[in-house]
Coordinates of C-alpha atoms and ligand atoms in Angstrom, one line a residue:
M1 CA 63.1 3.3 1.2
E2 CA 63.1 0.0 3.0
K3 CA 63.0 -3.0 0.6
I4 CA 60.7 -6.0 0.9
D5 CA 62.6 -8.8 2.7
K6 CA 60.1 -11.5 2.4
I7 CA 57.3 -12.5 0.0
V8 CA 54.8 -15.1 1.2
I9 CA 52.7 -16.8 -1.5
A10 CA 49.6 -18.5 0.1
G11 CA 48.5 -21.3 -2.2
G12 CA 50.2 -23.5 -4.7
G13 CA 47.8 -23.9 -7.6
T14 CA 48.6 -22.6 -11.1
A15 CA 48.5 -19.0 -9.7
G16 CA 50.8 -19.7 -6.8
W17 CA 53.5 -21.5 -8.8
M18 CA 53.3 -19.0 -11.7
A19 CA 53.9 -16.2 -9.1
A20 CA 56.8 -18.2 -7.4
A21 CA 58.5 -19.1 -10.7
A22 CA 58.2 -15.6 -12.1
L23 CA 59.2 -13.6 -9.0
S24 CA 62.1 -15.8 -8.3
K25 CA 63.4 -15.5 -11.8
I26 CA 62.9 -11.7 -12.1
L27 CA 64.0 -10.7 -8.6
G28 CA 66.9 -13.2 -8.7
P29 CA 68.3 -15.2 -5.8
H30 CA 69.5 -12.4 -3.5
Y31 CA 66.8 -9.7 -3.6
C32 CA 64.4 -11.2 -1.0
E33 CA 63.2 -14.5 0.5
I34 CA 60.2 -16.2 -1.2
E35 CA 58.1 -18.8 0.6
L36 CA 55.1 -20.6 -0.7
V37 CA 52.6 -22.3 1.6
E38 CA 50.2 -24.9 0.3
S39 CA 48.0 -27.8 1.5
E40 CA 48.0 -31.1 -0.4
A41 CA 44.9 -32.0 1.6
I42 CA 43.0 -29.1 0.2
G43 CA 44.3 -29.5 -3.3
T44 CA 43.8 -27.3 -6.4
V45 CA 40.8 -26.6 -8.6
G46 CA 42.5 -28.9 -11.1
V47 CA 41.1 -27.3 -14.4
G48 CA 42.5 -24.7 -16.7
E49 CA 44.0 -26.3 -19.7
A50 CA 43.4 -23.9 -22.6
T51 CA 45.5 -20.7 -23.1
I52 CA 46.0 -17.7 -25.3
P53 CA 49.3 -16.8 -27.1
Q54 CA 50.5 -14.5 -24.4
I55 CA 51.5 -17.5 -22.4
G56 CA 54.5 -18.0 -24.8
T57 CA 55.9 -14.6 -23.5
F58 CA 55.5 -15.8 -19.9
N59 CA 57.3 -19.1 -20.6
R60 CA 60.1 -17.3 -22.4
T61 CA 60.5 -14.9 -19.5
L62 CA 61.1 -17.9 -17.3
G63 CA 63.6 -19.4 -19.7
I64 CA 61.4 -22.3 -20.5
T65 CA 62.2 -24.1 -23.8
E66 CA 58.9 -24.6 -25.7
D67 CA 59.5 -28.2 -26.7
D68 CA 60.4 -29.1 -23.2
F69 CA 57.3 -27.4 -21.9
V70 CA 55.0 -29.3 -24.4
R71 CA 56.6 -32.6 -23.6
E72 CA 56.4 -32.1 -19.8
T73 CA 52.7 -30.9 -19.8
N74 CA 51.4 -33.3 -22.4
A75 CA 50.5 -30.2 -24.3
T76 CA 49.1 -29.7 -27.8
F77 CA 49.0 -26.6 -29.9
K78 CA 46.0 -24.2 -30.2
L79 CA 45.3 -22.0 -33.1
G80 CA 41.9 -20.7 -31.9
I81 CA 38.5 -21.8 -30.6
E82 CA 35.6 -23.3 -32.6
F83 CA 32.2 -22.1 -31.5
V84 CA 29.4 -24.5 -32.3
D85 CA 25.7 -23.6 -32.0
W86 CA 26.3 -20.2 -30.5
G87 CA 24.7 -17.8 -33.0
Q88 CA 22.0 -20.3 -34.2
L89 CA 21.8 -24.1 -33.8
G90 CA 24.0 -25.6 -36.5
D91 CA 26.4 -22.6 -36.8
R92 CA 30.1 -23.2 -36.6
Y93 CA 32.8 -20.6 -36.7
I94 CA 36.4 -20.3 -35.6
H95 CA 37.7 -17.4 -33.5
P96 CA 41.3 -17.7 -34.7
F97 CA 44.5 -16.3 -33.2
G98 CA 46.4 -13.9 -35.5
G99 CA 44.8 -11.6 -38.0
Y100 CA 42.7 -12.0 -41.1
G101 CA 44.0 -11.3 -44.6
L102 CA 47.3 -9.8 -45.6
D103 CA 48.4 -6.2 -46.0
M104 CA 45.8 -4.2 -48.1
G105 CA 47.8 -0.9 -48.4
G106 CA 47.1 0.4 -44.9
V107 CA 43.3 0.0 -44.9
S108 CA 41.9 -2.6 -42.6
F109 CA 41.3 -6.0 -44.4
H110 CA 37.9 -6.2 -42.6
A111 CA 36.6 -3.3 -44.8
F112 CA 37.4 -5.1 -48.0
Y113 CA 36.0 -8.4 -46.7
L114 CA 32.7 -6.8 -45.9
K115 CA 32.6 -5.0 -49.2
N116 CA 33.1 -8.3 -51.0
H117 CA 30.9 -10.4 -48.8
P118 CA 28.2 -8.1 -47.4
K119 CA 26.1 -11.0 -46.1
H120 CA 29.1 -12.7 -44.6
N121 CA 29.7 -16.5 -44.7
H122 CA 31.5 -18.2 -41.8
Q123 CA 33.4 -20.6 -44.0
I124 CA 34.6 -17.9 -46.5
L125 CA 35.9 -15.7 -43.7
E126 CA 38.0 -18.6 -42.5
D127 CA 39.6 -18.7 -45.9
Y128 CA 41.3 -15.5 -45.0
S129 CA 42.9 -16.7 -41.7
L130 CA 45.9 -19.1 -41.9
Q131 CA 45.2 -20.1 -38.3
A132 CA 41.5 -21.0 -39.0
K133 CA 42.4 -22.7 -42.3
A134 CA 45.2 -24.8 -40.7
A135 CA 42.9 -25.6 -37.7
R136 CA 40.2 -27.0 -40.1
K137 CA 42.9 -29.2 -41.8
N138 CA 44.3 -30.3 -38.4
R139 CA 47.7 -28.8 -39.3
F140 CA 50.3 -27.0 -37.3
M141 CA 53.8 -25.6 -37.4
R142 CA 55.6 -22.8 -35.8
P143 CA 56.3 -19.6 -37.8
V144 CA 59.4 -19.7 -40.0
N145 CA 61.4 -16.9 -41.6
A146 CA 59.5 -16.9 -45.0
G147 CA 59.4 -13.2 -46.0
N148 CA 55.9 -12.0 -46.8
S149 CA 54.4 -15.5 -46.5
P150 CA 51.8 -15.9 -43.8
L151 CA 54.0 -18.7 -42.5
S152 CA 56.2 -16.0 -41.0
N153 CA 53.4 -15.0 -38.8
I154 CA 51.6 -17.9 -37.1
A155 CA 50.0 -17.1 -33.8
Y156 CA 49.4 -20.0 -31.4
A157 CA 48.9 -21.0 -27.8
F158 CA 48.6 -24.4 -26.0
H159 CA 46.3 -26.8 -24.4
F160 CA 48.1 -28.4 -21.4
D161 CA 47.7 -30.4 -18.2
A162 CA 47.5 -27.6 -15.6
G163 CA 48.5 -30.0 -12.8
L164 CA 51.7 -30.9 -14.7
Y165 CA 52.4 -27.2 -15.5
A166 CA 52.2 -26.3 -11.8
K167 CA 54.6 -29.2 -11.0
Y168 CA 57.0 -28.0 -13.7
L169 CA 56.9 -24.4 -12.4
R170 CA 57.4 -25.7 -8.9
R171 CA 60.6 -27.4 -9.9
L172 CA 61.8 -24.2 -11.6
A173 CA 60.9 -22.0 -8.6
E174 CA 62.5 -24.4 -6.1
E175 CA 65.7 -24.5 -8.1
R176 CA 65.7 -20.7 -7.9
G177 CA 65.5 -20.7 -4.1
V178 CA 61.7 -20.6 -3.4
T179 CA 61.0 -22.6 -0.2
R180 CA 57.8 -24.6 0.0
T181 CA 56.0 -25.3 3.2
E182 CA 53.2 -27.9 3.4
G183 CA 50.4 -27.1 5.8
K184 CA 46.9 -25.8 6.2
I185 CA 46.5 -22.1 6.9
V186 CA 44.4 -21.8 10.1
D187 CA 45.0 -18.3 11.2
I188 CA 46.0 -14.9 9.7
E189 CA 47.5 -12.2 11.9
Q190 CA 47.2 -8.5 11.2
D191 CA 48.9 -5.4 12.6
P192 CA 46.2 -4.0 14.9
E193 CA 46.9 -0.4 13.7
T194 CA 47.3 -0.7 9.9
G195 CA 45.4 -3.9 9.3
F196 CA 48.4 -5.1 7.2
V197 CA 48.9 -8.9 7.3
T198 CA 51.9 -9.8 9.3
S199 CA 52.0 -13.6 9.3
I200 CA 50.0 -16.7 8.6
S201 CA 49.7 -19.7 11.0
L202 CA 49.6 -23.3 9.9
D203 CA 47.9 -26.2 11.5
K204 CA 51.3 -27.7 12.4
G205 CA 52.0 -24.7 14.7
I206 CA 54.3 -23.0 12.1
K207 CA 54.0 -19.2 11.7
V208 CA 55.1 -17.7 8.4
K209 CA 55.9 -14.0 8.6
G210 CA 56.3 -11.7 5.6
D211 CA 56.2 -8.2 4.2
L212 CA 54.3 -8.8 1.0
F213 CA 51.6 -11.5 0.8
I214 CA 50.3 -13.0 -2.4
D215 CA 46.9 -14.6 -2.0
C216 CA 46.7 -17.6 -4.3
T217 CA 44.3 -19.6 -2.2
G218 CA 41.7 -19.9 -5.0
F219 CA 38.0 -19.1 -4.6
R220 CA 38.4 -19.0 -0.8
G221 CA 40.5 -15.8 -1.0
L222 CA 41.7 -16.4 2.6
L223 CA 43.7 -13.2 2.9
I224 CA 42.1 -10.8 0.4
E225 CA 38.5 -11.6 1.4
Q226 CA 38.2 -13.7 4.6
T227 CA 40.8 -11.5 6.4
L228 CA 40.7 -8.0 4.7
K229 CA 37.0 -8.1 3.7
T230 CA 37.9 -6.4 0.4
G231 CA 34.5 -7.0 -1.2
F232 CA 33.4 -8.6 -4.6
T233 CA 31.8 -7.1 -7.6
D234 CA 29.3 -9.6 -8.8
W235 CA 28.9 -9.9 -12.6
S236 CA 26.6 -12.9 -12.6
H237 CA 23.7 -10.9 -14.1
W238 CA 25.8 -10.6 -17.3
L239 CA 27.6 -13.9 -17.0
P240 CA 25.0 -16.2 -15.3
C241 CA 26.9 -19.5 -15.6
D242 CA 28.0 -20.5 -12.1
S243 CA 28.8 -24.3 -12.3
A244 CA 30.8 -26.7 -14.3
V245 CA 30.8 -30.4 -14.4
V246 CA 34.2 -31.7 -15.5
A247 CA 36.0 -35.0 -16.4
P248 CA 38.6 -36.1 -18.8
C249 CA 38.1 -38.9 -21.4
K250 CA 40.2 -40.9 -23.8
R251 CA 40.6 -39.3 -27.2
K252 CA 38.7 -41.0 -30.0
G253 CA 38.9 -38.3 -32.6
E254 CA 41.8 -36.3 -33.9
M255 CA 44.3 -34.3 -31.8
L256 CA 42.8 -31.1 -33.2
P257 CA 44.8 -27.9 -32.8
Y258 CA 41.9 -25.9 -31.4
T259 CA 39.5 -25.8 -28.4
R260 CA 35.9 -26.5 -29.2
S261 CA 33.1 -24.8 -27.3
T262 CA 29.6 -26.2 -28.0
A263 CA 26.7 -24.3 -26.7
S264 CA 24.1 -26.2 -24.7
A265 CA 20.6 -25.2 -23.6
A266 CA 22.0 -23.2 -20.6
G267 CA 25.7 -22.9 -21.1
W268 CA 28.4 -24.6 -23.2
Q269 CA 30.7 -27.6 -23.2
W270 CA 34.5 -27.5 -23.8
R271 CA 36.6 -30.0 -25.6
I272 CA 40.3 -29.6 -25.1
P273 CA 42.6 -32.1 -26.7
L274 CA 45.8 -33.0 -24.9
Q275 CA 48.4 -35.5 -26.1
H276 CA 47.2 -38.3 -23.7
R277 CA 43.6 -37.4 -23.2
V278 CA 40.8 -34.9 -23.8
G279 CA 39.7 -32.4 -21.2
N280 CA 36.0 -31.8 -21.0
G281 CA 33.6 -29.5 -19.0
H282 CA 30.1 -28.4 -19.2
V283 CA 29.7 -24.9 -17.9
Y284 CA 26.1 -24.1 -17.0
A285 CA 23.8 -21.7 -15.2
S286 CA 22.3 -23.6 -12.3
S287 CA 19.3 -21.2 -12.2
F288 CA 18.4 -22.4 -15.7
M289 CA 19.5 -26.1 -15.6
S290 CA 19.6 -28.7 -12.9
D291 CA 22.8 -30.5 -12.0
E292 CA 21.2 -33.7 -13.2
E293 CA 20.3 -32.3 -16.6
A294 CA 23.8 -30.8 -16.9
L295 CA 25.5 -34.1 -16.1
T296 CA 23.3 -36.0 -18.6
H297 CA 24.1 -33.5 -21.3
F298 CA 27.8 -33.6 -20.4
I299 CA 28.0 -37.4 -20.6
E300 CA 26.0 -37.6 -23.8
N301 CA 28.4 -35.2 -25.5
L302 CA 31.6 -37.0 -24.6
E303 CA 33.5 -38.9 -27.3
S304 CA 34.2 -41.7 -24.9
P305 CA 33.3 -42.6 -21.3
P306 CA 34.8 -40.4 -18.6
L307 CA 38.0 -41.5 -17.1
Q308 CA 37.0 -40.3 -13.6
D309 CA 33.7 -39.6 -11.9
P310 CA 32.6 -36.2 -13.2
R311 CA 32.8 -33.5 -10.5
V312 CA 30.9 -30.3 -10.1
I313 CA 32.8 -27.0 -9.6
R314 CA 30.8 -23.9 -8.4
F315 CA 31.9 -20.4 -9.0
K316 CA 30.6 -16.8 -9.2
T317 CA 31.7 -14.5 -12.0
G318 CA 33.0 -11.2 -10.9
M319 CA 36.1 -9.7 -9.3
R320 CA 37.5 -8.4 -6.0
K321 CA 36.8 -4.7 -5.4
K322 CA 40.6 -4.3 -5.1
A323 CA 43.0 -6.9 -6.4
W324 CA 45.7 -5.3 -4.2
N325 CA 44.6 -4.3 -0.7
K326 CA 47.1 -3.2 1.9
N327 CA 50.1 -5.6 1.6
V328 CA 48.0 -8.4 0.0
V329 CA 47.9 -9.0 -3.8
A330 CA 45.2 -11.5 -5.0
L331 CA 46.3 -13.6 -8.0
G332 CA 44.2 -16.3 -9.7
L333 CA 40.8 -17.3 -8.5
S334 CA 41.2 -15.4 -5.2
G335 CA 41.2 -12.2 -7.4
G336 CA 38.0 -13.2 -9.3
F337 CA 36.8 -15.3 -12.1
L338 CA 35.5 -14.8 -15.6
E339 CA 34.2 -18.0 -16.9
P340 CA 36.6 -19.9 -19.1
L341 CA 34.9 -19.3 -22.5
E342 CA 37.9 -17.5 -24.0
S343 CA 40.6 -19.2 -21.9
T344 CA 41.7 -16.0 -20.2
S345 CA 42.2 -16.9 -16.5
I346 CA 45.8 -17.9 -16.8
H347 CA 46.5 -14.8 -18.8
I348 CA 44.9 -12.7 -16.0
I349 CA 47.4 -14.2 -13.6
Q350 CA 50.2 -13.4 -15.9
H351 CA 49.0 -9.9 -16.3
G352 CA 48.8 -9.5 -12.5
I353 CA 52.4 -10.7 -12.1
A354 CA 53.6 -8.4 -14.9
K355 CA 51.9 -5.3 -13.3
L356 CA 53.1 -6.3 -9.8
M357 CA 56.7 -6.3 -11.2
Q358 CA 56.1 -2.8 -12.8
M359 CA 54.8 -1.5 -9.4
F360 CA 56.8 -3.6 -7.0
P361 CA 56.5 -2.1 -3.6
D362 CA 58.9 -1.3 -0.8
K363 CA 57.8 -1.5 2.8
S364 CA 56.0 1.8 2.6
F365 CA 53.4 0.3 0.2
N366 CA 52.9 3.5 -1.8
Q367 CA 49.2 4.0 -2.2
V368 CA 49.5 5.7 -5.7
D369 CA 51.2 2.5 -7.0
I370 CA 48.5 0.3 -5.5
D371 CA 45.7 2.4 -6.9
R372 CA 47.3 2.2 -10.4
Y373 CA 47.7 -1.5 -10.1
N374 CA 44.0 -1.9 -9.2
R375 CA 43.0 0.4 -12.0
L376 CA 44.9 -1.6 -14.6
T377 CA 43.6 -4.9 -13.2
D378 CA 40.0 -3.6 -13.4
F379 CA 40.5 -2.4 -16.9
E380 CA 41.9 -5.8 -18.0
N381 CA 39.1 -7.7 -16.4
E382 CA 36.2 -5.5 -17.5
K383 CA 37.3 -5.5 -21.2
I384 CA 37.6 -9.3 -21.2
R385 CA 34.3 -9.5 -19.4
D386 CA 32.6 -7.4 -22.2
F387 CA 34.1 -9.6 -24.9
I388 CA 32.8 -12.8 -23.2
I389 CA 29.3 -11.2 -22.7
L390 CA 29.2 -10.5 -26.5
H391 CA 29.1 -14.3 -27.1
Y392 CA 26.0 -14.7 -24.9
Y393 CA 24.3 -11.5 -26.0
A394 CA 24.7 -11.9 -29.7
T395 CA 22.7 -15.1 -30.1
Q396 CA 19.6 -15.7 -32.2
R397 CA 18.7 -18.9 -30.3
T398 CA 15.2 -19.1 -28.9
D399 CA 15.2 -22.7 -27.7
S400 CA 15.6 -22.0 -24.0
D401 CA 14.9 -19.5 -21.2
F402 CA 18.7 -19.1 -20.8
W403 CA 19.3 -17.8 -24.3
N404 CA 16.1 -15.7 -24.2
Y405 CA 17.6 -14.1 -21.1
T406 CA 21.1 -13.5 -22.3
K407 CA 20.0 -12.0 -25.7
T408 CA 17.7 -9.5 -24.0
M409 CA 19.8 -8.5 -21.0
E410 CA 21.1 -5.1 -20.5
I411 CA 24.8 -5.0 -21.5
P412 CA 27.7 -2.8 -20.4
E413 CA 27.8 0.5 -22.2
Y414 CA 31.2 -0.1 -23.6
L415 CA 30.0 -3.3 -25.3
A416 CA 26.9 -1.7 -26.6
E417 CA 29.0 1.0 -28.2
K418 CA 31.3 -1.6 -29.8
I419 CA 28.3 -3.4 -31.3
N420 CA 26.7 -0.2 -32.6
L421 CA 29.9 0.9 -34.2
F422 CA 30.2 -2.5 -35.9
K423 CA 26.6 -2.5 -37.0
S424 CA 27.0 0.7 -38.9
Y425 CA 30.2 0.3 -41.0
G426 CA 31.7 -2.9 -39.7
R427 CA 34.4 -1.1 -37.8
V428 CA 36.1 -2.5 -34.8
F429 CA 38.9 -1.0 -32.7
R430 CA 41.2 -2.2 -30.0
E431 CA 40.9 0.4 -27.3
N432 CA 44.0 1.3 -25.3
E433 CA 45.6 -1.9 -24.3
E434 CA 42.5 -4.1 -24.0
L435 CA 43.4 -7.8 -24.4
F436 CA 41.3 -8.7 -27.4
N437 CA 42.3 -7.1 -30.7
D438 CA 40.2 -6.1 -33.7
T439 CA 40.5 -9.6 -35.2
S440 CA 38.9 -11.1 -32.1
W441 CA 36.0 -8.7 -32.1
F442 CA 35.5 -9.1 -35.8
A443 CA 35.5 -12.9 -35.6
V444 CA 33.0 -13.1 -32.8
M445 CA 30.6 -10.3 -34.1
L446 CA 30.4 -11.9 -37.5
G447 CA 30.6 -15.4 -36.0
Q448 CA 27.5 -14.6 -34.0
N449 CA 25.7 -13.1 -37.1
I450 CA 25.9 -9.4 -36.4
I451 CA 26.0 -8.2 -40.0
P452 CA 26.9 -4.5 -40.5
N453 CA 24.5 -2.4 -42.5
A454 CA 27.2 -1.1 -44.8
Y455 CA 30.9 -1.5 -45.4
D456 CA 33.5 1.0 -44.4
P457 CA 33.4 3.6 -47.2
V458 CA 37.2 3.7 -47.3
A459 CA 37.1 0.3 -49.0
D460 CA 36.1 2.1 -52.1
I461 CA 39.8 3.0 -52.8
F462 CA 39.7 -0.2 -54.9
D463 CA 36.8 -0.9 -57.2
A464 CA 34.8 -4.1 -56.8
E465 CA 36.8 -6.0 -59.4
E466 CA 40.2 -5.1 -57.8
T467 CA 38.9 -5.9 -54.4
A468 CA 37.7 -9.3 -55.5
K469 CA 41.0 -10.0 -57.2
R470 CA 43.0 -9.1 -54.1
L471 CA 40.8 -11.2 -51.8
Q472 CA 41.1 -14.1 -54.2
N473 CA 44.9 -13.8 -54.1
I474 CA 44.9 -13.7 -50.3
S475 CA 42.7 -16.8 -49.9
E476 CA 45.0 -18.7 -52.5
T477 CA 48.1 -17.7 -50.6
I478 CA 46.6 -18.9 -47.4
E479 CA 45.5 -22.1 -48.9
T480 CA 49.0 -22.8 -50.2
A481 CA 50.6 -21.9 -46.9
S482 CA 48.2 -24.1 -45.0
N483 CA 49.0 -27.1 -47.2
Y484 CA 52.7 -26.6 -46.5
M485 CA 52.1 -27.2 -42.8
P486 CA 52.4 -30.7 -41.4
Q487 CA 49.7 -32.5 -39.6
H488 CA 49.4 -31.4 -36.0
E489 CA 50.0 -34.8 -34.5
D490 CA 53.1 -35.4 -36.8
F491 CA 54.5 -32.0 -35.7
I492 CA 54.3 -33.1 -32.1
K493 CA 55.7 -36.6 -32.7
E494 CA 58.6 -35.0 -34.5
N495 CA 59.4 -32.3 -32.0
C496 CA 57.8 -32.6 -28.6
A497 CA 55.9 -35.8 -27.9
S498 CA 55.5 -36.7 -24.3
D499 CA 56.4 -40.4 -24.8
Ligands
FAD501 P1 43.5 -23.2 -7.0 O1 43.9 -24.1 -8.1 O2 42.2 -23.5 -6.3 O3 44.7 -23.3 -5.9 C1 44.5 -22.8 -4.6 C2 45.7 -23.2 -3.8 O4 45.5 -22.7 -2.4 C3 45.9 -24.7 -3.6 O5 47.2 -25.0 -3.6 C4 45.3 -24.9 -2.2 O6 45.9 -26.1 -1.6 C5 45.7 -23.7 -1.5 N1 44.9 -23.4 -0.3 C6 43.6 -23.0 -0.2 N2 43.2 -22.9 1.1 C7 44.3 -23.2 1.8 C8 44.6 -23.3 3.2 N3 43.6 -23.0 4.1 N4 45.8 -23.6 3.6 C9 46.8 -23.8 2.7 N5 46.6 -23.8 1.4 C10 45.4 -23.5 0.9 N6 41.9 -20.9 -16.9 C11 42.5 -20.9 -18.2 O7 43.4 -20.1 -18.4 N7 42.0 -21.7 -19.2 C12 41.0 -22.5 -19.0 O8 40.7 -23.3 -19.9 C13 40.4 -22.6 -17.7 N8 39.3 -23.4 -17.5 C14 38.7 -23.3 -16.3 C15 37.5 -24.1 -16.1 C16 36.8 -24.0 -14.9 C17 35.5 -24.7 -14.7 C18 37.3 -23.2 -13.8 C19 36.7 -23.1 -12.5 C20 38.5 -22.5 -14.0 C21 39.2 -22.5 -15.2 N9 40.3 -21.8 -15.5 C22 40.9 -21.7 -16.7 C23 40.9 -21.0 -14.4 C24 42.1 -21.8 -13.8 O9 41.7 -23.0 -13.4 C25 42.6 -21.0 -12.6 O10 42.7 -19.6 -13.0 C26 43.9 -21.5 -12.3 O11 43.9 -22.9 -12.1 C27 44.4 -20.8 -11.0 O12 43.8 -21.3 -9.9 P2 44.4 -20.8 -8.5 O13 45.8 -21.2 -8.4 O14 44.0 -19.4 -8.3 O15 43.5 -21.7 -7.5

C-alpha cells in the first residue's frame, strides 16, 4: 500500500473549502499535503444559504462553535420550510424539522393523527410539531435538558451567507496547513496509459501535481467532465426548472426562523432571512416562462427593492454518471445539481466528504471502493430527487402549462410506490439510509393534499375518545413548550448577533 501524498482541490467555492477544512481536520497536519487552487476572477456561484440540520454535525466535526459560526456568517436559525401555493393557490404548510407528536406507545403518531383527522388540516397538523408551532410564532431556542418535554428535542438548521461561510472555512483550513494557490486552471494533464489526472496547470505557468484530485470547479466540472468525459444523467424531464434569478434585499418583515418557498406559474421563489438582509431567488423553467416574465415576477414579490442588479443563473438538474472517476472525486456542483427546493446541496457535499473519508484511497485506487462510493452517492441523490419531484407532482394547480405538465408527468417507480403506500393507509417509511425521514414524507404528502383512503388499522389500539384525548394532550404540551421559547431575534441578540 502506498499512501496518498498530495490532495489537490480544484475550486474554492463552498464545496472546495468544505472539503479543505474537513480533510485537513480529519487527516491532521502530517498525513499528506493539501493544496486548493481557485480563481478570484472566475468567482463562485454565490448562492446557497439554506441548510438542513445535518450541517450541525459537519460544523461540530470541524470544531466550530455554533455561536461563533452564526455570528461570522450572519446566520439565522431555521426550523423548516413554509410552502405557499404549492398544492393549490392559497395553501400554506410547513415542512418542519424534527418529528410530529410525542411517543404513542410504539405506534407511529401519523396513524393516530389520520384516525382523528381523516380529512387533514394543514394548521391542525402544525399543532403537533414544536418546530412548526415555534416557526409560526417566530420563536427559537436550542434544545435543553428538560426530560420528556419537546424542548429537549428541537431540530434546527441555519440560513447563512455562503460567501462568509467559505471565508470562515478557508481560515480554518489554512490554519490547519492547507495551501491556497490563486490562478486560473488552463490545462489538465493525464497519464497517457491510465488516464489518471497527474497535474493541473495554471495561467501563471504554475503546475500543481497531485495523487488525488477533488473537482470543486462548479457547473464546469473541469476535471470530472471536461477532462474525464464522465457523462451526465439528465433529470430535467422530472425537474424542469433550469434557471434562477437572484438578488438580496433589505429585510422589512420579521427575521423568521424558516425558509419560505412560494410557487409561481412556472417555478417558485425563495425567501431566506439572514441577520443583515434577505436572500431571494426565483427558480423557474425557461421552457415555460421567459426571463423577462421571471424577472418581473421576482421583483414584484420582493419585500423591498433589490440591493444588487438581479442576476440569472442557469443549471441543469441531474448528476454525473460517476461522482468518483479514476483519481478524481467531484464534490458540489461539479458532481451534479438538484434544485434548491429542499436546501440539500450543501448536505450532498457533506455526504460526499463523509463517504470519501470512509473509503479513502491509497495510490492503487481500489475499484471496489470507488464503485461503492458511487453507489452510495447515486442512492443519496436519487432519493432526494424523488422527494423533490413529489412537490411538483402532487399539485392540484391548473393555472399554467408548467403545473399541468408536472402533475401528469411519469414519475420514478420508487416515488410512485411511496405515494401508493401512503394513499392506502397513510403509511410512510424511511428506506435504508435515505435522507428524508417519515416526518418529511408525511408533511409534504399531506401538505400537498394527498389524503389517504383510510387510517392505519393499528391505530385502533386506542378507541376514538382515547385517541382524541391523547392528541389533545400533545398539542397542549407543544403549545406550552412553544410559548416558553424566546423570540427568534431576541435569541440571536442575546447569543450570537453579528454586530
Ligand atoms: P462554485 O461556487 O461555482 O465554485 C466553483 C469554484 O471553482 C470557484 O472557486 C471558482 O473560482 C473555481 N473555478 C472554476 N473554474 C476554474 C478555473 N478554470 N480555474 C480556477 N478555478 C476555477 N445549496 C444549499 O445547500 N442550499 C441552498 O439554499 C442553495 N441554493 C441554491 C440556489 C441556486 C440557484 C443554485 C444554483 C445553487 C444553490 N445551492 C444551494 C447550491 C450551492 O450554491 C452549491 O452547492 C454550493 O455553493 C457549492 O458550489 P461549488 O463550490 O460546487 O461551486
